[in-house]
Structure formats: C-alpha cells, structure tokens
Amino acid sequence: MRLQTLREARWILALFALLAVAAAFLSLWISAFFLFLFFCTVAFFRDPERTVPADPNVIVAAADGTVMDIVESDENQVLKTKTRRIGIFLSIFDVHTNRAPIDGRIVYRQHQEGLCLDARRPDCSEKNESITWAFENPRVTIVVRQITGAIARRIVAWAQIGDELKKGDHFGMIRFGSRTELYLPLNAELLVKVGDHVFGGSTIVARLSS
C-alpha cells in the first residue's frame, strides 16, 4: 500500500529528480533545493502502519487531522436522515490516505464536481468537489465524504462499490490539504471533541450503542 500511495506522486517525484540533476550543472545550491522538494514530497505521501482497534463496536477516524467541527447534520445522499457529522481538517503535514471507519462493504460511491474553497470554511462541505462513500455492515451504515480544499485539487479513489474492507483499510487519499467528514448515527457515543488531533484507522471517534 505504501507503493500505491507513492505512485500517486510519481510524476511530481520524477519532475523534482530531473530538475535536481539538470540544476547540478548550474548550481549545487539550486540542485539541493530541488532535492529538498523531492524528499518533502516523499514525506507528504508517507503511509505509516497503524494499530487498528479490534472492538467491532468502535468507529475509527477516516483520516489524520484536526477535528474542526462536530454538528448535527442531515445526510441527504445516502442515509437521508439526521446524523452527527465530524469534520476533520487535513493540513499539508498530515498523512493524506483515507481509511475505512468500520468493517463493512462499500455500498455507495459518488463523485461530485465543485469548487476548491478553503477546507476550513463551514460551507465547503456543500460547495467543494467531493467523493461520498458509504460503508455498511449488519449493525450500521457510516458515510464518509472526501472534500478538496484550496490547495488539494485531486481526490483519489482506490476502492470500488462492492469491496469488502476491514476497519483501517485504505480506500483512497486526497492530495495536499483537505477535509474528510464522517456521518455517524445520533445514538453513537462520541469520543472526540473539537480541537482533537486524530489518526486515520487508529483513533476511536465513537462507539456504537450495545
């Protein structure tokens, strides 16, 4: 999976590598600058291993980042009911792979064209380009939305409708700063708060009622 993540950066890495080689004939300082950008890109596309909690009743974060808001929101694409939405902002320093919040089958995937507003804006959820996913198991259906930001302009989808994923499995990524939202049932016990920094596939954000 780490190779799959790095593949998304292959053209960027190739460009910086070529520029570093070409610049070496003019200035070692300029060449070193392009090498620095090369390694910064490798760092951005890192994909560390995560310890995934085994408890089937817990829901984990779908992305790394900071919890920007927790609100009650109508989820009108899949669930068509009121839910609790957790908005996670991903800075350029966060890991940008997205992970399944529960064990389940992907029953919905829909791309929506839109703008590239700052992912910290409250209206970006409705106006920005996004991909909406639904993960379903016998207990619950969880909706996840990948949203572009002012810098992020590419959402990558690796999984397909019908795929069976384990909690913490990768299903896609967003490049260069963005937002990921989870839509949870209102009766789930919330275990994070605004301002918390969470880790995709590892941090427990909620627990389903018994």
PDB file of N, CA and C in Angstrom, residues 59 62 69 71-87 101-102 122 124-126 130-135 140-147 179-186 188 205-206 208:
ATOM      1  N   ILE A  59     -15.918   3.038  16.082  1.00  0.00           N
ATOM      2  CA  ILE A  59     -15.741   3.669  14.777  1.00  0.00           C
ATOM      3  C   ILE A  59     -14.443   4.464  14.847  1.00  0.00           C
ATOM      4  N   ALA A  62     -11.486   8.368   9.769  1.00  0.00           N
ATOM      5  CA  ALA A  62     -11.232   8.001   8.376  1.00  0.00           C
ATOM      6  C   ALA A  62     -10.018   8.722   7.811  1.00  0.00           C
ATOM      7  N   ASP A  69     -15.053  20.564  13.540  1.00  0.00           N
ATOM      8  CA  ASP A  69     -16.432  20.795  13.974  1.00  0.00           C
ATOM      9  C   ASP A  69     -17.149  19.473  14.182  1.00  0.00           C
ATOM     10  N   VAL A  71     -21.228  18.588  14.439  1.00  0.00           N
ATOM     11  CA  VAL A  71     -22.567  19.183  14.367  1.00  0.00           C
ATOM     12  C   VAL A  71     -23.588  18.120  13.970  1.00  0.00           C
ATOM     13  N   GLU A  72     -24.836  18.373  14.289  1.00  0.00           N
ATOM     14  CA  GLU A  72     -25.915  17.559  13.748  1.00  0.00           C
ATOM     15  C   GLU A  72     -26.203  18.045  12.336  1.00  0.00           C
ATOM     16  N   SER A  73     -26.296  17.110  11.414  1.00  0.00           N
ATOM     17  CA  SER A  73     -26.441  17.475  10.006  1.00  0.00           C
ATOM     18  C   SER A  73     -27.290  16.438   9.282  1.00  0.00           C
ATOM     19  N   ASP A  74     -28.138  16.890   8.381  1.00  0.00           N
ATOM     20  CA  ASP A  74     -28.906  15.978   7.540  1.00  0.00           C
ATOM     21  C   ASP A  74     -27.981  15.396   6.477  1.00  0.00           C
ATOM     22  N   GLU A  75     -27.898  14.068   6.399  1.00  0.00           N
ATOM     23  CA  GLU A  75     -27.105  13.409   5.363  1.00  0.00           C
ATOM     24  C   GLU A  75     -28.100  12.978   4.287  1.00  0.00           C
ATOM     25  N   ASN A  76     -28.108  13.699   3.161  1.00  0.00           N
ATOM     26  CA  ASN A  76     -29.178  13.542   2.171  1.00  0.00           C
ATOM     27  C   ASN A  76     -28.818  12.661   0.986  1.00  0.00           C
ATOM     28  N   GLN A  77     -27.569  12.245   0.857  1.00  0.00           N
ATOM     29  CA  GLN A  77     -27.189  11.428  -0.288  1.00  0.00           C
ATOM     30  C   GLN A  77     -27.473   9.952  -0.096  1.00  0.00           C
ATOM     31  N   VAL A  78     -27.180   9.446   1.095  1.00  0.00           N
ATOM     32  CA  VAL A  78     -27.282   8.002   1.335  1.00  0.00           C
ATOM     33  C   VAL A  78     -28.300   7.688   2.426  1.00  0.00           C
ATOM     34  N   LEU A  79     -28.073   8.209   3.617  1.00  0.00           N
ATOM     35  CA  LEU A  79     -28.877   7.847   4.775  1.00  0.00           C
ATOM     36  C   LEU A  79     -30.219   8.566   4.795  1.00  0.00           C
ATOM     37  N   LYS A  80     -30.218   9.789   4.262  1.00  0.00           N
ATOM     38  CA  LYS A  80     -31.434  10.610   4.203  1.00  0.00           C
ATOM     39  C   LYS A  80     -32.080  10.751   5.589  1.00  0.00           C
ATOM     40  N   THR A  81     -31.235  11.084   6.540  1.00  0.00           N
ATOM     41  CA  THR A  81     -31.708  11.284   7.912  1.00  0.00           C
ATOM     42  C   THR A  81     -30.734  12.203   8.631  1.00  0.00           C
ATOM     43  N   LYS A  82     -31.074  12.624   9.817  1.00  0.00           N
ATOM     44  CA  LYS A  82     -30.203  13.469  10.614  1.00  0.00           C
ATOM     45  C   LYS A  82     -29.095  12.614  11.238  1.00  0.00           C
ATOM     46  N   THR A  83     -27.886  13.128  11.177  1.00  0.00           N
ATOM     47  CA  THR A  83     -26.715  12.414  11.682  1.00  0.00           C
ATOM     48  C   THR A  83     -25.851  13.381  12.491  1.00  0.00           C
ATOM     49  N   ARG A  84     -24.791  12.835  13.079  1.00  0.00           N
ATOM     50  CA  ARG A  84     -23.776  13.681  13.703  1.00  0.00           C
ATOM     51  C   ARG A  84     -22.558  13.679  12.795  1.00  0.00           C
ATOM     52  N   ARG A  85     -22.209  14.862  12.317  1.00  0.00           N
ATOM     53  CA  ARG A  85     -21.097  14.990  11.378  1.00  0.00           C
ATOM     54  C   ARG A  85     -19.832  15.435  12.103  1.00  0.00           C
ATOM     55  N   ILE A  86     -18.750  14.690  11.868  1.00  0.00           N
ATOM     56  CA  ILE A  86     -17.430  15.054  12.387  1.00  0.00           C
ATOM     57  C   ILE A  86     -16.584  15.517  11.211  1.00  0.00           C
ATOM     58  N   GLY A  87     -16.157  16.778  11.240  1.00  0.00           N
ATOM     59  CA  GLY A  87     -15.326  17.319  10.177  1.00  0.00           C
ATOM     60  C   GLY A  87     -13.864  17.328  10.580  1.00  0.00           C
ATOM     61  N   PRO A 101     -13.771   3.425   8.296  1.00  0.00           N
ATOM     62  CA  PRO A 101     -14.048   3.641   9.717  1.00  0.00           C
ATOM     63  C   PRO A 101     -14.603   2.413  10.438  1.00  0.00           C
ATOM     64  N   ILE A 102     -15.123   1.447   9.665  1.00  0.00           N
ATOM     65  CA  ILE A 102     -15.694   0.220  10.230  1.00  0.00           C
ATOM     66  C   ILE A 102     -15.375  -0.941   9.297  1.00  0.00           C
ATOM     67  N   PRO A 122     -16.979  26.580   6.711  1.00  0.00           N
ATOM     68  CA  PRO A 122     -18.132  25.735   7.031  1.00  0.00           C
ATOM     69  C   PRO A 122     -18.973  25.349   5.820  1.00  0.00           C
ATOM     70  N   CYS A 124     -17.769  24.587   2.804  1.00  0.00           N
ATOM     71  CA  CYS A 124     -17.040  23.806   1.808  1.00  0.00           C
ATOM     72  C   CYS A 124     -17.657  22.423   1.617  1.00  0.00           C
ATOM     73  N   SER A 125     -18.335  21.922   2.632  1.00  0.00           N
ATOM     74  CA  SER A 125     -18.934  20.585   2.555  1.00  0.00           C
ATOM     75  C   SER A 125     -19.952  20.494   1.421  1.00  0.00           C
ATOM     76  N   GLU A 126     -20.676  21.581   1.188  1.00  0.00           N
ATOM     77  CA  GLU A 126     -21.693  21.578   0.148  1.00  0.00           C
ATOM     78  C   GLU A 126     -21.164  22.076  -1.196  1.00  0.00           C
ATOM     79  N   SER A 130     -16.094  16.699  -4.243  1.00  0.00           N
ATOM     80  CA  SER A 130     -16.056  15.674  -3.196  1.00  0.00           C
ATOM     81  C   SER A 130     -16.353  14.293  -3.764  1.00  0.00           C
ATOM     82  N   ILE A 131     -16.017  13.287  -2.978  1.00  0.00           N
ATOM     83  CA  ILE A 131     -16.483  11.911  -3.219  1.00  0.00           C
ATOM     84  C   ILE A 131     -17.126  11.432  -1.924  1.00  0.00           C
ATOM     85  N   THR A 132     -18.345  10.942  -2.034  1.00  0.00           N
ATOM     86  CA  THR A 132     -19.076  10.423  -0.888  1.00  0.00           C
ATOM     87  C   THR A 132     -19.086   8.901  -0.933  1.00  0.00           C
ATOM     88  N   TRP A 133     -18.788   8.282   0.222  1.00  0.00           N
ATOM     89  CA  TRP A 133     -18.728   6.829   0.353  1.00  0.00           C
ATOM     90  C   TRP A 133     -19.697   6.378   1.442  1.00  0.00           C
ATOM     91  N   ALA A 134     -20.181   5.152   1.321  1.00  0.00           N
ATOM     92  CA  ALA A 134     -20.963   4.542   2.397  1.00  0.00           C
ATOM     93  C   ALA A 134     -20.422   3.146   2.673  1.00  0.00           C
ATOM     94  N   PHE A 135     -20.143   2.888   3.955  1.00  0.00           N
ATOM     95  CA  PHE A 135     -19.646   1.589   4.415  1.00  0.00           C
ATOM     96  C   PHE A 135     -20.748   0.937   5.241  1.00  0.00           C
ATOM     97  N   VAL A 140     -24.608  -1.122  11.126  1.00  0.00           N
ATOM     98  CA  VAL A 140     -24.649   0.317  10.881  1.00  0.00           C
ATOM     99  C   VAL A 140     -24.155   0.634   9.470  1.00  0.00           C
ATOM    100  N   THR A 141     -24.560   1.777   8.968  1.00  0.00           N
ATOM    101  CA  THR A 141     -24.008   2.334   7.728  1.00  0.00           C
ATOM    102  C   THR A 141     -23.358   3.671   8.065  1.00  0.00           C
ATOM    103  N   ILE A 142     -22.079   3.807   7.733  1.00  0.00           N
ATOM    104  CA  ILE A 142     -21.332   5.034   8.004  1.00  0.00           C
ATOM    105  C   ILE A 142     -20.986   5.699   6.676  1.00  0.00           C
ATOM    106  N   VAL A 143     -21.288   6.979   6.572  1.00  0.00           N
ATOM    107  CA  VAL A 143     -20.971   7.752   5.376  1.00  0.00           C
ATOM    108  C   VAL A 143     -19.688   8.543   5.627  1.00  0.00           C
ATOM    109  N   VAL A 144     -18.795   8.534   4.631  1.00  0.00           N
ATOM    110  CA  VAL A 144     -17.558   9.306   4.673  1.00  0.00           C
ATOM    111  C   VAL A 144     -17.509  10.168   3.422  1.00  0.00           C
ATOM    112  N   ARG A 145     -17.116  11.427   3.593  1.00  0.00           N
ATOM    113  CA  ARG A 145     -17.004  12.322   2.442  1.00  0.00           C
ATOM    114  C   ARG A 145     -15.586  12.889   2.365  1.00  0.00           C
ATOM    115  N   GLN A 146     -14.932  12.669   1.227  1.00  0.00           N
ATOM    116  CA  GLN A 146     -13.632  13.273   0.933  1.00  0.00           C
ATOM    117  C   GLN A 146     -13.887  14.595   0.223  1.00  0.00           C
ATOM    118  N   ILE A 147     -13.281  15.670   0.710  1.00  0.00           N
ATOM    119  CA  ILE A 147     -13.555  17.002   0.168  1.00  0.00           C
ATOM    120  C   ILE A 147     -12.240  17.699  -0.182  1.00  0.00           C
ATOM    121  N   ARG A 179     -10.277  18.048   3.564  1.00  0.00           N
ATOM    122  CA  ARG A 179     -11.211  17.783   4.653  1.00  0.00           C
ATOM    123  C   ARG A 179     -11.853  16.413   4.435  1.00  0.00           C
ATOM    124  N   THR A 180     -12.028  15.675   5.517  1.00  0.00           N
ATOM    125  CA  THR A 180     -12.747  14.404   5.488  1.00  0.00           C
ATOM    126  C   THR A 180     -13.835  14.458   6.551  1.00  0.00           C
ATOM    127  N   GLU A 181     -15.047  14.036   6.176  1.00  0.00           N
ATOM    128  CA  GLU A 181     -16.175  14.080   7.100  1.00  0.00           C
ATOM    129  C   GLU A 181     -16.719  12.677   7.343  1.00  0.00           C
ATOM    130  N   LEU A 182     -17.116  12.417   8.576  1.00  0.00           N
ATOM    131  CA  LEU A 182     -17.826  11.187   8.921  1.00  0.00           C
ATOM    132  C   LEU A 182     -19.229  11.559   9.373  1.00  0.00           C
ATOM    133  N   TYR A 183     -20.211  10.790   8.920  1.00  0.00           N
ATOM    134  CA  TYR A 183     -21.597  10.982   9.321  1.00  0.00           C
ATOM    135  C   TYR A 183     -22.022   9.773  10.155  1.00  0.00           C
ATOM    136  N   LEU A 184     -22.261  10.014  11.449  1.00  0.00           N
ATOM    137  CA  LEU A 184     -22.495   8.944  12.411  1.00  0.00           C
ATOM    138  C   LEU A 184     -23.935   8.975  12.916  1.00  0.00           C
ATOM    139  N   PRO A 185     -24.448   7.811  13.345  1.00  0.00           N
ATOM    140  CA  PRO A 185     -25.789   7.804  13.957  1.00  0.00           C
ATOM    141  C   PRO A 185     -25.819   8.642  15.224  1.00  0.00           C
ATOM    142  N   LEU A 186     -26.947   9.268  15.492  1.00  0.00           N
ATOM    143  CA  LEU A 186     -27.063  10.156  16.647  1.00  0.00           C
ATOM    144  C   LEU A 186     -26.895   9.418  17.969  1.00  0.00           C
ATOM    145  N   ALA A 188     -24.745   7.080  18.620  1.00  0.00           N
ATOM    146  CA  ALA A 188     -23.367   6.641  18.860  1.00  0.00           C
ATOM    147  C   ALA A 188     -22.738   7.529  19.928  1.00  0.00           C
ATOM    148  N   VAL A 205     -13.277   7.422  17.302  1.00  0.00           N
ATOM    149  CA  VAL A 205     -14.050   8.661  17.350  1.00  0.00           C
ATOM    150  C   VAL A 205     -15.427   8.465  17.962  1.00  0.00           C
ATOM    151  N   ALA A 206     -15.929   7.230  17.949  1.00  0.00           N
ATOM    152  CA  ALA A 206     -17.261   6.978  18.503  1.00  0.00           C
ATOM    153  C   ALA A 206     -17.437   5.490  18.798  1.00  0.00           C
ATOM    154  N   LEU A 208     -20.555   2.515  19.050  1.00  0.00           N
ATOM    155  CA  LEU A 208     -21.955   2.195  18.793  1.00  0.00           C
ATOM    156  C   LEU A 208     -22.634   1.710  20.066  1.00  0.00           C
TER     157      LEU A 208
END
